[in-house]
Tab-separated table of N, CA and C in Angstrom:
chain	number	residue	atom	x	y	z
D	9	UNK	N	-23.257	-1.318	48.918
D	9	UNK	CA	-23.257	-2.457	47.820
D	9	UNK	C	-24.118	-1.107	46.769
D	10	UNK	N	-24.614	-0.559	47.413
D	10	UNK	CA	-25.639	0.667	46.009
D	10	UNK	C	-24.449	1.709	46.042
D	11	UNK	N	-23.422	2.037	46.808
D	11	UNK	CA	-22.264	2.952	46.481
D	11	UNK	C	-21.306	2.165	45.044
D	12	UNK	N	-21.033	0.971	45.607
D	12	UNK	CA	-20.448	0.597	44.626
D	12	UNK	C	-20.944	0.266	43.433
D	13	UNK	N	-22.159	0.122	43.264
D	13	UNK	CA	-22.647	-0.036	41.770
D	13	UNK	C	-22.687	1.488	41.570
D	14	UNK	N	-23.088	2.186	41.995
D	14	UNK	CA	-23.070	4.011	41.434
D	14	UNK	C	-21.975	4.270	41.189
D	15	UNK	N	-20.527	3.771	41.714
D	15	UNK	CA	-19.436	4.165	41.240
D	15	UNK	C	-18.760	3.484	40.199
D	16	UNK	N	-19.433	1.933	39.942
D	16	UNK	CA	-18.931	1.525	38.950
D	16	UNK	C	-19.509	1.989	37.725
D	17	UNK	N	-21.222	2.725	37.757
D	17	UNK	CA	-21.415	3.191	36.576
D	17	UNK	C	-20.937	4.363	36.255
D	18	UNK	N	-20.756	5.451	37.114
D	18	UNK	CA	-19.861	6.591	36.844
D	18	UNK	C	-18.669	6.248	36.038
D	19	UNK	N	-17.619	5.253	36.682
D	19	UNK	CA	-16.389	5.141	36.287
D	19	UNK	C	-16.636	4.483	34.668
D	20	UNK	N	-17.571	3.444	34.442
D	20	UNK	CA	-17.840	3.301	32.897
D	20	UNK	C	-18.623	4.431	32.069
D	21	UNK	N	-19.434	5.525	32.476
D	21	UNK	CA	-19.658	6.424	31.848
D	21	UNK	C	-18.395	7.192	31.481
D	22	UNK	N	-17.350	7.497	32.364
D	22	UNK	CA	-16.314	8.372	32.402
D	22	UNK	C	-15.587	7.917	31.046
D	23	UNK	N	-15.092	6.442	31.449
D	23	UNK	CA	-14.494	6.073	30.427
D	23	UNK	C	-15.034	5.622	28.866
D	24	UNK	N	-16.051	5.672	28.990
D	24	UNK	CA	-16.879	5.490	27.521
D	24	UNK	C	-16.920	6.846	26.672
D	25	UNK	N	-16.778	8.060	27.595
D	25	UNK	CA	-16.763	9.152	27.128
D	25	UNK	C	-15.572	9.544	26.846
D	26	UNK	N	-14.815	9.277	27.886
D	26	UNK	CA	-13.193	9.285	27.353
D	26	UNK	C	-12.552	8.525	25.785
D	27	UNK	N	-12.827	7.399	25.912
D	27	UNK	CA	-12.886	6.576	24.527
D	27	UNK	C	-13.503	7.281	23.583
D	28	UNK	N	-14.531	7.817	23.357
D	28	UNK	CA	-15.490	8.578	22.094
D	28	UNK	C	-14.818	9.697	21.945
D	29	UNK	N	-14.191	10.529	22.744
D	29	UNK	CA	-13.662	11.507	22.445
D	29	UNK	C	-12.244	11.681	21.709
D	30	UNK	N	-11.726	10.337	22.036
D	30	UNK	CA	-10.205	10.413	21.278
D	30	UNK	C	-10.492	10.380	19.572
D	31	UNK	N	-9.131	11.319	19.339
D	31	UNK	CA	-9.434	11.301	18.000
D	31	UNK	C	-8.483	10.225	17.425
D	32	UNK	N	-8.652	9.854	15.677
D	32	UNK	CA	-7.701	8.709	15.477
D	32	UNK	C	-6.454	9.796	15.112
D	33	UNK	N	-5.313	8.949	15.158
D	33	UNK	CA	-3.626	10.075	14.635
D	33	UNK	C	-3.455	8.977	13.111
D	34	UNK	N	-3.382	9.644	12.360
D	34	UNK	CA	-3.084	9.324	11.400
D	34	UNK	C	-1.534	9.932	10.949
D	35	UNK	N	-0.477	9.025	10.906
D	35	UNK	CA	0.581	8.711	10.945
D	35	UNK	C	1.240	8.857	9.542
D	36	UNK	N	2.158	10.008	9.246
D	36	UNK	CA	2.903	10.126	7.926
D	36	UNK	C	4.292	9.683	8.095
D	37	UNK	N	5.292	8.828	7.813
D	37	UNK	CA	6.429	8.393	8.252
D	37	UNK	C	7.494	8.216	6.929
D	38	UNK	N	8.232	9.132	7.162
D	38	UNK	CA	9.408	9.086	5.569
D	38	UNK	C	10.153	7.805	5.946
D	39	UNK	N	10.517	7.410	4.619
D	39	UNK	CA	10.983	6.453	4.507
D	39	UNK	C	12.545	6.315	3.880
D	40	UNK	N	13.720	5.968	4.225
D	40	UNK	CA	14.817	5.697	3.112
D	40	UNK	C	14.620	4.997	1.773
D	41	UNK	N	14.821	6.202	0.798
D	41	UNK	CA	14.524	5.323	-0.472
D	41	UNK	C	15.031	3.805	-0.812
D	42	UNK	N	16.012	3.373	0.296
D	42	UNK	CA	16.450	2.087	-0.416
D	42	UNK	C	15.540	0.893	0.495
D	43	UNK	N	14.546	1.538	0.799
D	43	UNK	CA	13.393	0.806	1.591
D	43	UNK	C	12.102	0.779	0.352
D	44	UNK	N	12.232	1.312	-0.677
D	44	UNK	CA	11.020	1.486	-1.752
D	44	UNK	C	11.172	0.282	-2.381
D	45	UNK	N	9.789	-0.164	-2.791
D	45	UNK	CA	9.982	-1.480	-3.595
D	45	UNK	C	10.624	-1.030	-5.054
D	46	UNK	N	11.016	-1.233	-5.761
D	46	UNK	CA	11.758	-0.992	-7.085
D	46	UNK	C	10.010	-0.728	-8.177
D	47	UNK	N	9.530	-1.263	-8.014
D	47	UNK	CA	8.229	-1.311	-8.926
D	47	UNK	C	7.927	0.569	-9.137
D	48	UNK	N	7.897	1.108	-7.703
D	48	UNK	CA	7.536	2.446	-7.574
D	48	UNK	C	8.431	2.953	-8.419
D	49	UNK	N	9.523	2.984	-8.211
D	49	UNK	CA	10.268	3.857	-9.245
D	49	UNK	C	10.324	3.591	-10.654
D	50	UNK	N	9.738	2.570	-10.999
D	50	UNK	CA	9.458	2.519	-12.094
D	50	UNK	C	8.350	3.072	-12.811
D	51	UNK	N	7.363	3.034	-12.031
D	51	UNK	CA	6.329	3.759	-12.172
D	51	UNK	C	6.452	5.177	-12.385
D	52	UNK	N	7.405	6.208	-11.092
D	52	UNK	CA	7.886	7.395	-11.202
D	52	UNK	C	8.853	7.712	-12.762
D	53	UNK	N	9.796	6.841	-13.009
D	53	UNK	CA	10.977	7.109	-14.124
D	53	UNK	C	9.350	7.210	-15.508
D	54	UNK	N	8.281	5.768	-15.448
D	54	UNK	CA	7.995	6.097	-16.812
D	54	UNK	C	7.023	7.517	-16.625
D	55	UNK	N	6.404	8.078	-15.988
D	55	UNK	CA	5.684	9.265	-15.810
D	55	UNK	C	6.296	10.408	-15.711
D	56	UNK	N	7.917	10.464	-15.038
D	56	UNK	CA	8.840	11.579	-14.716
D	56	UNK	C	9.720	11.390	-15.348
D	57	UNK	N	10.075	10.980	-16.999
D	57	UNK	CA	11.808	10.762	-17.024
D	57	UNK	C	12.925	11.722	-16.828
D	58	UNK	N	12.434	12.879	-16.699
D	58	UNK	CA	13.525	13.968	-16.397
D	58	UNK	C	13.340	14.234	-15.040
D	59	UNK	N	12.593	13.600	-14.177
D	59	UNK	CA	12.402	14.070	-12.787
D	59	UNK	C	13.234	13.212	-11.958
D	60	UNK	N	13.398	13.966	-10.882
D	60	UNK	CA	13.984	13.010	-9.735
D	60	UNK	C	13.220	12.684	-8.372
D	61	UNK	N	13.126	11.947	-7.549
D	61	UNK	CA	12.605	11.569	-6.389
D	61	UNK	C	13.174	12.527	-5.349
D	62	UNK	N	12.644	13.009	-4.571
D	62	UNK	CA	13.302	14.119	-3.356
D	62	UNK	C	13.158	13.266	-2.135
D	63	UNK	N	11.740	12.962	-2.071
D	63	UNK	CA	11.718	11.889	-0.530
D	63	UNK	C	10.567	11.268	-1.097
D	64	UNK	N	10.576	10.270	-0.147
D	64	UNK	CA	9.258	9.482	0.218
D	64	UNK	C	8.780	9.008	1.407
D	65	UNK	N	7.094	9.042	1.566
D	65	UNK	CA	6.440	9.018	2.835
D	65	UNK	C	5.609	7.782	2.560
D	66	UNK	N	5.640	7.324	3.433
D	66	UNK	CA	4.060	6.081	3.608
D	66	UNK	C	3.101	6.966	4.244
D	67	UNK	N	1.788	6.707	3.845
D	67	UNK	CA	0.583	7.645	4.521
D	67	UNK	C	-0.472	6.991	4.404
D	68	UNK	N	-1.686	6.975	5.510
D	68	UNK	CA	-2.492	6.441	5.259
D	68	UNK	C	-3.413	7.332	4.054
D	69	UNK	N	-4.345	5.997	3.274
D	69	UNK	CA	-5.260	6.469	2.544
D	69	UNK	C	-5.731	7.348	2.584
D	70	UNK	N	-6.648	7.705	4.152
D	70	UNK	CA	-7.308	8.562	4.417
D	70	UNK	C	-7.152	9.876	4.056
D	71	UNK	N	-5.874	10.528	4.097
D	71	UNK	CA	-5.278	11.596	3.783
D	71	UNK	C	-5.403	12.198	2.435
D	72	UNK	N	-6.164	10.973	1.721
D	72	UNK	CA	-5.837	11.617	0.247
D	72	UNK	C	-7.275	11.174	-0.480
D	73	UNK	N	-8.386	10.601	0.495
D	73	UNK	CA	-9.613	10.275	0.392
D	73	UNK	C	-10.503	11.054	-0.201
D	74	UNK	N	-10.205	12.620	0.338
D	74	UNK	CA	-11.521	13.472	-0.623
D	74	UNK	C	-11.126	13.713	-2.284
D	75	UNK	N	-9.842	14.067	-2.086
D	75	UNK	CA	-9.176	13.995	-3.510
D	75	UNK	C	-9.299	12.550	-4.318
D	76	UNK	N	-9.295	11.638	-3.934
D	76	UNK	CA	-9.699	10.339	-4.786
D	76	UNK	C	-10.902	10.309	-4.957
D	77	UNK	N	-12.054	10.578	-4.120
D	77	UNK	CA	-13.360	10.916	-4.352
D	77	UNK	C	-14.038	11.786	-5.419
D	78	UNK	N	-13.332	12.952	-5.643
D	78	UNK	CA	-13.529	13.958	-6.179
D	78	UNK	C	-13.339	13.861	-7.569
D	79	UNK	N	-11.887	12.864	-7.539
D	79	UNK	CA	-11.605	12.521	-8.988
D	79	UNK	C	-11.936	11.370	-9.645
D	80	UNK	N	-12.458	10.409	-9.048
D	80	UNK	CA	-12.938	9.102	-9.388
D	80	UNK	C	-14.291	8.788	-9.183
D	81	UNK	N	-14.964	9.763	-8.333
D	81	UNK	CA	-16.236	9.524	-7.974
D	81	UNK	C	-17.034	8.760	-6.967
D	82	UNK	N	-15.736	7.786	-6.519
D	82	UNK	CA	-16.513	6.512	-5.794
D	82	UNK	C	-14.984	6.814	-4.719
D	83	UNK	N	-15.344	5.945	-3.833
D	83	UNK	CA	-13.946	6.006	-2.512
D	83	UNK	C	-12.762	4.897	-3.156
D	84	UNK	N	-12.168	5.089	-2.708
D	84	UNK	CA	-10.704	4.257	-2.409
D	84	UNK	C	-10.934	2.930	-1.586
D	85	UNK	N	-10.774	2.039	-2.435
D	85	UNK	CA	-10.867	0.408	-2.463
D	85	UNK	C	-9.699	0.124	-1.703
D	86	UNK	N	-8.604	0.839	-1.581
D	86	UNK	CA	-7.299	0.609	-1.110
D	86	UNK	C	-7.626	0.042	0.531
D	87	UNK	N	-8.685	0.763	1.040
D	87	UNK	CA	-8.876	0.471	2.507
D	87	UNK	C	-8.126	1.722	3.163
D	88	UNK	N	-8.795	1.419	4.292
D	88	UNK	CA	-8.567	3.219	5.153
D	88	UNK	C	-7.049	3.519	5.588
D	89	UNK	N	-6.460	2.305	5.768
D	89	UNK	CA	-4.753	2.614	6.891
D	89	UNK	C	-4.191	1.526	6.025
D	90	UNK	N	-4.555	1.395	5.085
D	90	UNK	CA	-3.749	0.450	3.763
D	90	UNK	C	-2.202	1.107	3.604
D	91	UNK	N	-1.094	0.849	3.163
D	91	UNK	CA	-0.282	1.482	2.514
D	91	UNK	C	-0.179	2.108	1.589
D	92	UNK	N	-0.181	3.435	1.339
D	92	UNK	CA	-0.056	4.617	0.335
D	92	UNK	C	1.266	5.419	0.248
D	93	UNK	N	1.888	5.250	-0.685
D	93	UNK	CA	3.319	6.142	-0.839
D	93	UNK	C	3.030	7.178	-1.818
D	94	UNK	N	3.574	8.424	-0.811
D	94	UNK	CA	3.518	9.753	-1.481
D	94	UNK	C	5.164	9.929	-1.389
D	95	UNK	N	5.550	10.562	-3.079
D	95	UNK	CA	6.599	10.463	-3.515
D	95	UNK	C	6.627	11.872	-3.753
D	96	UNK	N	7.484	12.707	-3.608
D	96	UNK	CA	7.436	13.795	-4.047
D	96	UNK	C	8.844	14.087	-5.214
D	97	UNK	N	8.185	14.371	-6.393
D	97	UNK	CA	9.070	14.373	-7.401
D	97	UNK	C	9.757	15.550	-7.861
D	98	UNK	N	11.038	16.067	-8.026
D	98	UNK	CA	11.333	17.219	-8.912
D	98	UNK	C	11.428	17.099	-9.925
D	99	UNK	N	10.568	18.622	-11.392
D	99	UNK	CA	10.802	18.493	-12.234
D	99	UNK	C	10.976	19.653	-12.475
D	100	UNK	N	11.077	19.773	-14.031
D	100	UNK	CA	11.215	21.452	-14.683
D	100	UNK	C	10.239	22.251	-14.347
D	101	UNK	N	8.761	21.638	-14.271
D	101	UNK	CA	7.729	22.673	-13.581
D	101	UNK	C	7.068	22.843	-12.209
D	102	UNK	N	8.305	21.946	-11.066
D	102	UNK	CA	7.915	22.280	-10.079
D	102	UNK	C	8.126	20.910	-9.042
D	103	UNK	N	7.403	20.641	-8.351
D	103	UNK	CA	7.313	19.635	-7.448
D	103	UNK	C	6.152	19.026	-7.368
D	104	UNK	N	5.985	17.741	-8.139
D	104	UNK	CA	4.948	16.537	-8.152
D	104	UNK	C	4.932	16.152	-6.983
D	105	UNK	N	3.621	15.740	-6.246
D	105	UNK	CA	3.304	15.035	-5.490
D	105	UNK	C	2.709	13.601	-5.857
D	106	UNK	N	3.180	12.590	-6.244
D	106	UNK	CA	2.786	11.519	-6.389
D	106	UNK	C	2.233	10.288	-5.543
D	107	UNK	N	1.245	9.865	-6.116
D	107	UNK	CA	0.213	9.088	-4.579
D	107	UNK	C	0.178	7.961	-5.392
D	108	UNK	N	0.768	6.480	-4.918
D	108	UNK	CA	0.962	4.967	-5.331
D	108	UNK	C	0.534	4.261	-4.327
D	109	UNK	N	-0.352	3.267	-4.925
D	109	UNK	CA	-1.143	1.956	-3.912
D	109	UNK	C	0.331	1.438	-3.735
D	110	UNK	N	-0.157	0.542	-2.737
D	110	UNK	CA	0.604	-0.777	-2.200
D	110	UNK	C	1.285	-1.402	-3.378
D	111	UNK	N	0.842	-1.485	-4.886
D	111	UNK	CA	1.744	-2.419	-5.883
D	111	UNK	C	2.450	-1.446	-6.851
D	112	UNK	N	2.421	-0.085	-6.367
D	112	UNK	CA	3.185	0.587	-6.779
D	112	UNK	C	2.382	1.517	-8.293
D	113	UNK	N	1.192	1.222	-8.062
D	113	UNK	CA	0.354	1.749	-9.317
D	113	UNK	C	0.088	3.547	-8.871
D	114	UNK	N	0.195	4.664	-9.944
D	114	UNK	CA	-0.139	5.674	-9.617
D	114	UNK	C	-1.431	5.683	-9.506
D	115	UNK	N	-1.666	6.590	-8.652
D	115	UNK	CA	-3.092	6.550	-8.456
D	115	UNK	C	-3.627	8.176	-8.554
D	116	UNK	N	-3.150	8.798	-8.073
D	116	UNK	CA	-3.433	10.504	-8.109
D	116	UNK	C	-1.887	11.123	-8.379
D	117	UNK	N	-1.727	12.273	-9.175
D	117	UNK	CA	-0.817	13.497	-9.253
D	117	UNK	C	-1.130	14.692	-9.133
D	118	UNK	N	-0.125	15.452	-7.812
D	118	UNK	CA	-1.080	16.375	-7.314
D	118	UNK	C	0.226	17.731	-7.515
D	119	UNK	N	-0.091	18.892	-8.019
D	119	UNK	CA	0.771	19.629	-8.109
D	119	UNK	C	0.280	20.950	-7.891
D	120	UNK	N	0.912	21.884	-7.138
D	120	UNK	CA	0.444	23.817	-6.586
D	120	UNK	C	0.784	24.559	-7.459
D	121	UNK	N	-0.396	24.947	-8.272
D	121	UNK	CA	-0.326	25.840	-9.231
D	121	UNK	C	-0.424	27.369	-8.908
D	122	UNK	N	-0.398	27.938	-9.396
D	122	UNK	CA	-0.775	29.448	-9.015
D	122	UNK	C	-2.277	29.715	-9.738
D	123	UNK	N	-2.596	30.820	-9.053
D	123	UNK	CA	-4.058	30.799	-9.599
D	123	UNK	C	-4.110	31.669	-11.031
D	124	UNK	N	-3.290	32.166	-11.379
D	124	UNK	CA	-3.249	32.573	-12.583
D	124	UNK	C	-2.912	31.248	-13.741
D	125	UNK	N	-2.936	30.209	-13.410
D	125	UNK	CA	-2.609	29.354	-13.978
D	125	UNK	C	-3.724	28.537	-14.061
D	126	UNK	N	-4.777	28.557	-13.494
D	126	UNK	CA	-6.023	27.776	-13.529
D	126	UNK	C	-6.748	28.294	-14.675
D	127	UNK	N	-7.226	27.590	-15.403
D	127	UNK	CA	-8.117	27.460	-16.790
D	127	UNK	C	-8.973	28.237	-16.857
D	128	UNK	N	-9.270	29.264	-17.720
D	128	UNK	CA	-10.297	30.329	-17.724
D	128	UNK	C	-11.610	29.995	-17.217
D	129	UNK	N	-12.129	28.673	-18.121
D	129	UNK	CA	-13.524	28.098	-17.350
D	129	UNK	C	-13.613	27.936	-15.760
D	130	UNK	N	-12.679	27.826	-15.079
D	130	UNK	CA	-12.633	27.495	-14.006
D	130	UNK	C	-12.458	28.445	-13.081
D	131	UNK	N	-11.435	29.864	-13.675
D	131	UNK	CA	-11.909	30.916	-13.390
D	131	UNK	C	-13.115	31.357	-13.107
D	132	UNK	N	-13.716	31.734	-14.443
D	132	UNK	CA	-14.870	32.020	-14.797
D	132	UNK	C	-16.169	31.313	-13.352
D	133	UNK	N	-15.934	30.045	-13.437
D	133	UNK	CA	-17.267	29.568	-12.745
D	133	UNK	C	-17.197	30.172	-11.321
D	134	UNK	N	-15.762	30.103	-10.758
D	134	UNK	CA	-15.603	30.394	-9.650
D	134	UNK	C	-16.133	31.335	-9.035
D	135	UNK	N	-15.660	32.789	-10.278
D	135	UNK	CA	-16.108	34.014	-9.897
D	135	UNK	C	-17.770	34.296	-10.139
D	136	UNK	N	-18.187	33.298	-10.688
D	136	UNK	CA	-19.916	33.514	-10.704
D	136	UNK	C	-20.315	33.306	-9.933
D	137	UNK	N	-20.104	31.855	-9.178
D	137	UNK	CA	-20.690	31.233	-8.242
D	137	UNK	C	-20.370	32.014	-6.635
D	138	UNK	N	-19.092	32.440	-6.972
D	138	UNK	CA	-18.788	33.020	-5.520
D	138	UNK	C	-18.221	34.121	-5.282
D	139	UNK	N	-18.904	34.914	-5.618
D	139	UNK	CA	-18.836	36.479	-5.962
D	139	UNK	C	-18.148	37.205	-4.802
D	140	UNK	N	-18.566	37.119	-3.130
D	140	UNK	CA	-18.095	37.405	-1.781
D	140	UNK	C	-17.025	36.573	-1.689
D	141	UNK	N	-16.767	35.364	-2.409
D	141	UNK	CA	-14.995	35.132	-1.466
D	141	UNK	C	-14.183	35.345	-2.540
D	142	UNK	N	-12.919	35.095	-1.802
D	142	UNK	CA	-11.479	35.260	-2.424
D	142	UNK	C	-10.668	34.238	-2.646
D	143	UNK	N	-9.937	33.467	-3.698
D	143	UNK	CA	-9.253	32.673	-4.115
D	143	UNK	C	-7.904	32.746	-2.703
D	144	UNK	N	-7.830	32.049	-2.302
D	144	UNK	CA	-6.723	32.125	-1.788
D	144	UNK	C	-5.551	30.969	-1.860
D	145	UNK	N	-4.250	31.377	-1.430
D	145	UNK	CA	-3.293	30.481	-1.718
D	145	UNK	C	-3.071	29.854	-3.304
D	146	UNK	N	-2.506	29.087	-3.021
D	146	UNK	CA	-2.323	28.352	-4.516
D	146	UNK	C	-3.017	27.056	-4.602
D	147	UNK	N	-3.568	26.962	-5.859
D	147	UNK	CA	-4.798	25.744	-5.865
D	147	UNK	C	-3.802	24.529	-6.383
D	148	UNK	N	-4.715	23.508	-6.527
D	148	UNK	CA	-4.113	22.350	-6.757
D	148	UNK	C	-4.308	21.798	-8.386
D	149	UNK	N	-3.547	21.270	-8.976
D	149	UNK	CA	-4.110	20.255	-10.027
D	149	UNK	C	-3.927	18.809	-9.828
D	150	UNK	N	-5.035	18.010	-10.057
D	150	UNK	CA	-4.776	17.023	-9.506
D	150	UNK	C	-5.030	15.964	-11.059
D	151	UNK	N	-4.585	15.030	-10.870
D	151	UNK	CA	-4.262	14.566	-12.191
D	151	UNK	C	-4.515	12.809	-11.885
D	152	UNK	N	-5.533	12.189	-12.574
D	152	UNK	CA	-5.576	10.449	-12.208
D	152	UNK	C	-4.884	9.630	-12.401
D	153	UNK	N	-4.035	8.728	-12.005
D	153	UNK	CA	-3.394	8.002	-12.288
D	153	UNK	C	-3.726	6.772	-13.069
D	154	UNK	N	-5.237	6.474	-12.709
D	154	UNK	CA	-5.685	5.064	-13.631
D	154	UNK	C	-6.549	5.577	-14.848
D	155	UNK	N	-6.821	6.931	-14.717
D	155	UNK	CA	-7.618	7.076	-16.008
D	155	UNK	C	-6.612	8.497	-16.741
D	156	UNK	N	-6.013	8.297	-17.835
D	156	UNK	CA	-5.223	8.913	-18.569
D	156	UNK	C	-5.718	10.237	-19.024
D	157	UNK	N	-5.247	11.680	-18.553
D	157	UNK	CA	-6.207	12.938	-18.926
D	157	UNK	C	-7.020	13.382	-18.112
D	158	UNK	N	-7.415	12.593	-17.060
D	158	UNK	CA	-8.499	13.326	-16.190
D	158	UNK	C	-7.692	14.174	-15.622
D	159	UNK	N	-8.129	15.764	-15.201
D	159	UNK	CA	-7.517	16.124	-14.851
D	159	UNK	C	-8.519	17.015	-13.488
D	160	UNK	N	-8.519	17.308	-12.663
D	160	UNK	CA	-9.183	18.077	-11.703
D	160	UNK	C	-8.361	19.262	-10.882
D	161	UNK	N	-9.036	19.982	-10.636
D	161	UNK	CA	-8.578	21.728	-10.234
D	161	UNK	C	-9.041	21.833	-8.783
D	162	UNK	N	-8.259	21.477	-7.789
D	162	UNK	CA	-8.931	22.195	-6.173
D	162	UNK	C	-8.608	23.515	-5.936
D	163	UNK	N	-9.710	24.540	-6.085
D	163	UNK	CA	-9.748	25.874	-5.411
D	163	UNK	C	-10.128	26.146	-4.040
D	164	UNK	N	-8.997	26.894	-3.236
D	164	UNK	CA	-9.446	27.397	-2.096
D	164	UNK	C	-10.012	28.501	-1.936
D	165	UNK	N	-10.879	28.529	-1.248
D	165	UNK	CA	-11.983	30.244	-0.916
D	165	UNK	C	-11.962	30.525	0.177
D	166	UNK	N	-11.787	31.448	0.595
D	166	UNK	CA	-12.332	32.268	2.159
D	166	UNK	C	-13.175	33.318	1.833
D	167	UNK	N	-14.121	33.406	2.905
D	167	UNK	CA	-15.347	34.547	3.165
D	167	UNK	C	-15.101	34.957	4.659
D	168	UNK	N	-14.474	35.892	5.177
D	168	UNK	CA	-14.512	36.062	6.470
D	168	UNK	C	-13.826	35.049	7.011
D	169	UNK	N	-14.743	34.114	7.963
D	169	UNK	CA	-13.941	33.216	8.730
D	169	UNK	C	-14.626	31.778	8.133
D	170	UNK	N	-14.903	32.075	7.165
D	170	UNK	CA	-15.722	30.833	6.261
D	170	UNK	C	-14.519	30.423	5.011
D	171	UNK	N	-14.126	28.918	5.428
D	171	UNK	CA	-13.292	28.414	4.228
D	171	UNK	C	-14.039	27.538	3.498
D	172	UNK	N	-13.566	26.935	2.399
D	172	UNK	CA	-13.984	26.317	1.504
D	172	UNK	C	-13.300	25.873	0.650
D	173	UNK	N	-13.128	24.240	-0.087
D	173	UNK	CA	-12.538	24.139	-1.270
D	173	UNK	C	-13.639	23.526	-2.380
D	174	UNK	N	-13.474	23.979	-3.407
D	174	UNK	CA	-14.283	23.464	-4.487
D	174	UNK	C	-12.889	22.509	-5.527
D	175	UNK	N	-14.229	21.371	-5.819
D	175	UNK	CA	-13.141	21.059	-7.387
D	175	UNK	C	-13.980	21.204	-8.641
D	176	UNK	N	-13.260	21.417	-9.171
D	176	UNK	CA	-13.778	21.843	-10.951
D	176	UNK	C	-12.703	20.913	-11.930
D	177	UNK	N	-13.466	20.896	-12.629
D	177	UNK	CA	-12.889	20.322	-14.268
D	177	UNK	C	-12.395	21.253	-14.686
D	178	UNK	N	-11.401	21.256	-15.925
D	178	UNK	CA	-11.171	21.936	-16.558
D	178	UNK	C	-11.993	22.351	-17.323
D	179	UNK	N	-13.295	22.379	-17.655
D	179	UNK	CA	-14.387	22.850	-18.229
D	179	UNK	C	-15.080	23.908	-17.242
D	180	UNK	N	-14.735	23.727	-16.006
D	180	UNK	CA	-15.686	24.518	-15.059
D	180	UNK	C	-16.474	23.976	-14.302
D	181	UNK	N	-16.710	22.629	-14.715
D	181	UNK	CA	-17.732	21.718	-14.007
D	181	UNK	C	-17.354	21.296	-12.732
D	182	UNK	N	-18.350	21.117	-11.843
D	182	UNK	CA	-18.161	20.731	-10.604
D	182	UNK	C	-17.988	19.660	-10.197
D	183	UNK	N	-16.774	18.835	-9.607
D	183	UNK	CA	-17.244	17.371	-8.909
D	183	UNK	C	-17.721	17.403	-7.708
D	184	UNK	N	-17.596	18.676	-7.131
D	184	UNK	CA	-18.194	18.746	-6.035
D	184	UNK	C	-18.416	20.122	-5.256
D	185	UNK	N	-19.523	20.722	-4.861
D	185	UNK	CA	-19.390	22.028	-4.502
D	185	UNK	C	-20.087	22.348	-3.067
């Protein structure tokens, strides 16, 4: 009897550690444009009248949560696994990634930009505060959908094996560090 009890405890501990070690899998699903609600296209057309939709994904909002928090200074109220549309729109300036909530309202607009396109205030602040770090890859310009005119720049940095990203306003003020 004692052996069965010990075996039960060992099995319970083993299964518990297995369950704790599992990672959440966040799925991105490309969908056919005919499956997309028409209000999505109305909002896209209003924002990008000369652009065209390349493709559409449905993503968990968790994938844009950090960007959302840095732009709006609060967590998204959309729910961790609610339906969020990621729409790739081709424009004359390049590809814009537009994120819309399940009602079709634009939440964020992201575009990769060359580091030379960063505002001078942003470059000056990064160079001053991170003198031993190197700006890597393309940065991102993130525009708020709910607050017109609000823009944040995401800059990727590396120093040896350490990597980080910082978010700054166009005036070189941190939204995070």
